[in-house]
Coordinates of C-alpha atoms in Angstrom, one line a residue:
M1 CA 14.5 -26.1 -7.9
S2 CA 16.4 -22.4 -8.6
D3 CA 18.8 -22.2 -6.3
D4 CA 17.9 -19.0 -4.3
S5 CA 14.7 -20.8 -3.0
L6 CA 14.2 -20.3 0.7
I7 CA 11.2 -23.6 0.1
T8 CA 10.9 -25.9 -2.2
A9 CA 7.9 -28.3 -2.0
R10 CA 7.8 -31.7 -4.4
D11 CA 4.6 -33.6 -4.6
L12 CA 3.6 -32.4 -1.2
S13 CA 0.3 -33.6 0.6
V14 CA -1.8 -33.4 4.0
G15 CA -4.3 -36.1 4.8
F16 CA -6.5 -36.1 7.4
K17 CA -8.3 -38.8 8.9
I18 CA -12.0 -38.6 9.5
G19 CA -15.2 -40.1 10.6
S20 CA -15.0 -44.2 12.1
G21 CA -18.4 -45.7 10.4
F22 CA -18.8 -49.1 8.9
F23 CA -16.7 -48.6 6.4
G24 CA -13.3 -47.0 8.2
K25 CA -12.0 -44.0 8.0
S26 CA -12.1 -41.9 4.9
I27 CA -9.2 -39.4 4.0
L28 CA -9.8 -35.6 4.1
K29 CA -7.3 -34.2 1.1
A30 CA -6.1 -31.1 2.5
V31 CA -3.0 -30.9 0.4
D32 CA -2.8 -32.8 -2.8
H33 CA 0.5 -33.0 -4.5
V34 CA 1.9 -29.6 -4.7
D35 CA 4.8 -28.0 -6.4
I36 CA 6.1 -24.6 -5.0
D37 CA 9.1 -22.6 -5.0
I38 CA 9.1 -19.5 -2.8
A39 CA 12.9 -17.0 -3.7
K40 CA 14.2 -15.6 -0.5
G41 CA 13.6 -13.0 0.2
S42 CA 9.9 -13.0 -1.8
F43 CA 6.8 -11.7 -1.2
F44 CA 4.7 -15.0 -2.6
G45 CA 1.1 -15.1 -2.8
L46 CA -1.1 -18.0 -2.2
V47 CA -5.4 -16.9 -2.9
G48 CA -8.3 -19.6 -3.7
E49 CA -11.5 -19.7 -2.2
S50 CA -12.4 -21.0 1.5
G51 CA -11.2 -24.7 1.4
S52 CA -9.1 -25.1 -1.3
G53 CA -6.1 -25.6 1.1
K54 CA -4.0 -22.3 1.4
T55 CA -4.1 -21.9 5.7
T56 CA -3.0 -25.9 5.5
L57 CA -0.5 -25.6 3.1
G58 CA 1.3 -22.5 4.9
R59 CA 1.2 -25.2 7.8
A60 CA 2.5 -27.8 6.4
L61 CA 5.6 -25.6 5.5
L62 CA 5.3 -24.2 8.9
K63 CA 6.0 -28.1 10.3
A64 CA 2.8 -27.3 12.3
V65 CA 0.7 -30.5 10.9
P66 CA 1.5 -33.5 9.2
I67 CA 3.4 -33.9 6.3
T68 CA 2.1 -36.8 4.5
G69 CA 3.4 -37.4 1.5
G70 CA 6.1 -35.8 -0.7
T71 CA 9.0 -33.8 -0.3
A72 CA 9.6 -30.3 1.3
H73 CA 12.9 -28.3 1.8
Y74 CA 13.7 -25.1 3.9
R75 CA 17.6 -24.0 2.7
D76 CA 18.2 -20.4 3.9
G77 CA 22.4 -20.8 3.3
E78 CA 23.5 -21.8 7.0
V79 CA 21.0 -25.0 7.4
D80 CA 18.8 -27.7 5.0
Y81 CA 15.8 -28.7 7.0
D82 CA 14.3 -31.5 5.4
L83 CA 10.2 -30.8 6.7
T84 CA 9.5 -34.4 6.2
T85 CA 11.3 -35.6 9.1
L86 CA 12.3 -32.6 11.0
S87 CA 12.0 -33.1 14.7
G88 CA 14.2 -33.1 17.7
P89 CA 16.6 -30.5 18.2
A90 CA 16.5 -29.3 14.8
L91 CA 12.6 -28.6 14.7
K92 CA 12.9 -26.2 17.9
D93 CA 15.7 -24.5 15.9
Y94 CA 14.1 -24.3 12.6
R95 CA 10.5 -22.8 15.3
K96 CA 12.9 -19.6 15.3
R97 CA 13.7 -19.5 11.5
A98 CA 9.8 -20.0 11.1
Q99 CA 6.8 -17.6 12.1
L100 CA 3.4 -17.4 11.9
I101 CA 1.0 -14.4 12.1
F102 CA -2.3 -14.8 12.7
Q103 CA -5.7 -13.2 11.1
D104 CA -7.5 -12.4 14.1
P105 CA -5.1 -10.2 16.1
Y106 CA -6.9 -10.4 19.1
A107 CA -7.6 -14.0 19.6
A108 CA -3.7 -14.5 18.8
L109 CA -3.2 -12.0 21.9
S110 CA -3.1 -13.5 25.9
P111 CA -5.6 -10.6 28.0
R112 CA -3.6 -11.4 31.0
M113 CA -0.1 -10.5 29.5
T114 CA 1.1 -7.4 28.5
V115 CA 2.4 -6.6 25.1
R116 CA 6.0 -6.3 26.6
D117 CA 5.3 -9.9 27.7
I118 CA 3.8 -11.2 24.6
I119 CA 7.0 -10.1 22.7
A120 CA 9.1 -11.1 25.4
E121 CA 7.6 -14.8 25.3
P122 CA 9.4 -16.7 22.0
L123 CA 12.7 -14.8 23.1
E124 CA 12.5 -16.8 26.7
V125 CA 10.9 -20.1 25.4
M126 CA 12.9 -20.5 22.9
G127 CA 16.6 -19.3 25.1
L128 CA 17.5 -17.0 23.1
T129 CA 18.9 -14.0 25.7
K130 CA 20.2 -14.7 28.7
T131 CA 19.3 -11.5 30.4
R132 CA 16.1 -9.3 31.0
E133 CA 17.8 -6.7 29.9
E134 CA 18.9 -8.2 27.1
T135 CA 15.8 -9.8 26.6
D136 CA 14.2 -6.1 27.4
A137 CA 17.0 -4.6 24.8
R138 CA 15.5 -7.1 21.9
V139 CA 12.2 -6.4 22.2
R140 CA 12.0 -2.4 22.3
E141 CA 14.4 -2.8 19.1
I142 CA 11.5 -5.3 17.5
A143 CA 8.3 -2.9 18.9
A144 CA 10.3 0.4 17.1
K145 CA 10.6 -1.8 13.9
C146 CA 6.3 -2.6 14.5
R147 CA 5.7 1.8 14.8
L148 CA 4.6 0.3 18.9
N149 CA 6.2 2.5 21.7
L150 CA 7.5 2.1 25.4
E151 CA 3.8 2.9 26.7
H152 CA 2.5 0.5 24.6
L153 CA 4.7 -2.2 25.8
R154 CA 3.0 -1.7 29.4
R155 CA -0.6 -2.3 28.4
F156 CA -2.4 -5.3 27.7
P157 CA -4.5 -6.4 24.2
H158 CA -6.9 -4.8 24.9
A159 CA -6.4 -1.4 25.0
F160 CA -5.2 -1.4 21.5
S161 CA -6.9 -1.2 17.9
G162 CA -7.3 -4.0 15.7
G163 CA -4.3 -2.6 13.1
Q164 CA -2.1 -1.8 16.7
R165 CA -3.0 -5.3 17.6
Q166 CA -2.1 -6.9 14.3
R167 CA 1.1 -5.3 14.7
I168 CA 1.8 -6.6 18.1
S169 CA 1.5 -9.7 16.4
I170 CA 4.0 -9.0 13.9
A171 CA 6.4 -8.4 16.9
R172 CA 5.7 -11.0 18.1
A173 CA 6.7 -13.1 14.9
L174 CA 10.0 -11.3 14.4
V175 CA 11.1 -11.3 17.6
S176 CA 13.2 -14.3 17.1
G177 CA 14.2 -13.3 13.7
P178 CA 13.0 -15.1 11.3
Q179 CA 13.4 -16.0 8.3
F180 CA 10.5 -17.3 6.6
I181 CA 7.2 -15.8 8.0
V182 CA 2.8 -17.0 6.8
A183 CA 1.1 -14.5 6.9
D184 CA -2.4 -16.2 6.9
E185 CA -4.9 -13.5 6.2
S186 CA -3.3 -11.7 8.1
V187 CA -5.3 -7.8 7.1
A188 CA -8.4 -9.6 6.4
A189 CA -10.7 -9.0 9.7
L190 CA -8.7 -5.1 9.4
D191 CA -10.6 -1.9 8.3
V192 CA -9.4 -0.9 4.2
S193 CA -7.5 2.1 5.6
I194 CA -5.7 -0.3 8.3
Q195 CA -5.3 -2.4 5.9
A196 CA -2.5 -0.4 3.3
D197 CA -1.2 0.5 7.5
V198 CA 0.1 -3.1 7.8
L199 CA 0.6 -4.2 4.2
N200 CA 2.9 -1.3 4.0
L201 CA 4.6 -2.2 7.6
L202 CA 4.9 -5.6 5.8
K203 CA 6.8 -4.6 2.7
Q204 CA 9.0 -2.3 5.0
I205 CA 10.0 -5.3 7.4
Q206 CA 10.9 -7.2 3.7
R207 CA 13.0 -4.6 2.2
D208 CA 15.1 -3.7 5.6
L209 CA 15.5 -7.5 6.6
G210 CA 15.6 -9.5 3.7
I211 CA 12.6 -12.0 4.9
T212 CA 10.9 -14.5 3.0
F213 CA 6.6 -14.4 3.3
L214 CA 4.1 -16.6 2.1
F215 CA 1.1 -14.3 2.0
I216 CA -2.3 -16.0 2.0
S217 CA -4.9 -13.9 1.1
H218 CA -8.2 -14.4 -0.7
D219 CA -8.7 -9.8 -1.8
L220 CA -7.3 -11.0 -4.4
S221 CA -6.2 -6.8 -4.8
V222 CA -3.9 -6.5 -1.8
V223 CA -1.9 -9.8 -3.6
A224 CA -1.7 -7.5 -6.5
H225 CA -0.4 -4.9 -4.8
T226 CA 1.5 -6.5 -2.4
C227 CA 3.0 -9.9 -3.9
D228 CA 5.9 -10.4 -6.6
H229 CA 5.0 -14.1 -7.1
V230 CA 1.3 -15.5 -7.1
A231 CA 0.2 -19.2 -6.4
V232 CA -3.9 -20.1 -7.5
M233 CA -5.1 -23.1 -5.4
Y234 CA -8.3 -25.2 -5.9
L235 CA -9.2 -28.3 -3.7
G236 CA -6.0 -29.0 -2.9
R237 CA -4.0 -28.4 -6.0
L238 CA -1.9 -25.4 -7.8
V239 CA -3.9 -24.3 -11.2
E240 CA -1.8 -22.0 -12.1
S241 CA 1.8 -20.0 -10.6
A242 CA 3.3 -16.9 -12.2
P243 CA 4.6 -13.3 -11.3
T244 CA 2.5 -10.9 -10.2
R245 CA 2.4 -8.8 -13.7
T246 CA 2.4 -12.1 -15.5
L247 CA -0.4 -13.5 -14.1
F248 CA -2.8 -10.4 -14.1
A249 CA -2.5 -9.3 -16.7
A250 CA -2.7 -12.9 -18.8
P251 CA -4.3 -15.8 -16.5
R252 CA -4.3 -18.8 -18.2
H253 CA -7.1 -20.9 -16.2
P254 CA -10.3 -21.0 -16.3
Y255 CA -10.7 -20.5 -12.3
T256 CA -7.9 -18.4 -12.2
K257 CA -10.1 -15.7 -14.9
A258 CA -13.2 -17.1 -12.8
L259 CA -11.7 -15.1 -9.6
F260 CA -10.0 -12.7 -11.6
S261 CA -13.4 -11.3 -13.1
A262 CA -14.7 -11.1 -9.6
I263 CA -12.6 -8.5 -8.6
P264 CA -14.9 -4.8 -8.1
S265 CA -14.1 -2.5 -10.4
L266 CA -14.7 1.3 -10.6
D267 CA -15.6 1.3 -14.9
P268 CA -19.3 1.5 -14.9
D269 CA -18.3 -0.6 -18.5
D270 CA -17.1 -3.4 -16.8
R271 CA -20.3 -4.1 -15.3
G272 CA -21.2 -7.8 -16.4
R273 CA -18.3 -8.9 -17.3
A274 CA -17.6 -11.1 -14.2
Q275 CA -18.3 -14.9 -14.9
K276 CA -20.2 -16.7 -12.7
L277 CA -18.6 -19.8 -10.9
E278 CA -21.6 -22.2 -10.8
G279 CA -22.0 -24.7 -7.9
E280 CA -19.6 -25.3 -4.5
I281 CA -15.6 -25.7 -4.3
P282 CA -15.8 -30.3 -4.0
S283 CA -15.9 -31.7 -0.6
P284 CA -12.4 -32.5 -0.5
T285 CA -13.3 -36.2 1.0
N286 CA -15.1 -37.1 -2.2
Q287 CA -12.8 -35.2 -5.0
P288 CA -14.0 -35.9 -9.1
S289 CA -11.7 -37.0 -11.4
G290 CA -10.0 -36.1 -13.9
C291 CA -9.7 -32.1 -13.3
K292 CA -10.6 -30.7 -10.1
F293 CA -12.3 -28.1 -11.5
H294 CA -14.6 -29.8 -14.4
T295 CA -17.4 -29.7 -12.1
R296 CA -17.5 -26.0 -12.6
C297 CA -15.3 -25.2 -15.5
P298 CA -17.8 -24.0 -18.4
F299 CA -15.2 -25.2 -20.8
A300 CA -14.5 -29.1 -19.4
I301 CA -14.7 -31.5 -21.9
D302 CA -14.3 -35.3 -21.8
R303 CA -10.5 -35.1 -20.9
C304 CA -11.3 -32.5 -18.1
R305 CA -13.6 -35.2 -16.6
A306 CA -11.3 -38.7 -16.5
E307 CA -7.6 -37.5 -17.1
E308 CA -5.9 -35.1 -14.2
P309 CA -3.5 -32.1 -16.0
L310 CA -0.5 -32.2 -14.9
L311 CA 1.2 -28.6 -14.1
E312 CA 2.9 -27.1 -17.0
H313 CA 6.1 -24.8 -17.9
P314 CA 5.2 -22.9 -20.5
G315 CA 7.9 -20.3 -19.5
D316 CA 8.3 -17.1 -18.0
G317 CA 8.2 -18.2 -15.0
H318 CA 4.2 -19.4 -16.1
E319 CA 2.7 -22.5 -14.5
V320 CA -0.6 -23.8 -15.3
A321 CA -2.6 -26.8 -15.1
C322 CA -5.1 -27.6 -17.5
H323 CA -5.6 -29.2 -20.5
R324 CA -7.5 -26.4 -23.1
W325 CA -5.3 -23.1 -21.6
R326 CA -3.4 -23.4 -24.8
E327 CA -6.9 -23.7 -27.1
L328 CA -8.9 -21.2 -25.5
L329 CA -5.6 -18.9 -25.1
A330 CA -6.2 -18.7 -29.0
E331 CA -9.9 -18.4 -28.8
T332 CA -9.7 -15.1 -26.8
A333 CA -6.4 -13.7 -29.0
A334 CA -8.6 -14.3 -32.3

């Protein structure tokens, strides 16, 4: 664990009981023994295919879903919260410090409330302001940071474009003064030009307020230009993690390489270089033995099918969980 970590998780697991058949309920392992450190003030990226457990991990770190195994801590210099046991007044305080930006801004905003009331609601629910004047002042302050003017505050969500709605969602997340924000596919529903505007806003907020972001996305191009550090998730496990430049320059896990090879390129000479992944991600309720990726990995050997790889730390902040990564790296360099 690093001293500058805001969020630290060790062996973190989240499971859900499903079904009610003759043999009883089965366990869906959405997050499976994850170790993660998110540095204070960083823009931490989390990528992977749909169904890999990214959203569940983010919500577990927000204490929005039950943690069923391992440990997770939030430390901001003022408080030290164990997220596995957090409850009561401490949980209420944590809600002020940790917030979520949803993927679909329209579905996340009440159509019956004005923008002013939407942004003000967390202040009123959490009791952070005592008078309406104090609430209005805080709302105007945060609205200005999110490029919303006074006229916007009087309107309803249906009067705005997708990018404007997302700025409203960001303002609502910021108004309680959080230190940690999970942005779950927060630009996925927006046009490309609007994505850039919202991403620039999030980066500006990070620089101005020192907020720590966990940025969940499937768009690797966005992650490459936004995040300081990136972790790759597959079937509930972290398979690789490294500083962004290091990871994109020299990915070591076969799954990471396959994801990166699928990034569209404008260079016509790059055509045909994509590494095709055969099959689909296995069901979390019936996970393969050994390495979770071996059913789709072209480099899998018997050891991969029998023994699950541990997350190794070869240096430079790089972590990788693969039995053959050194061997494959040597073959690539030869």
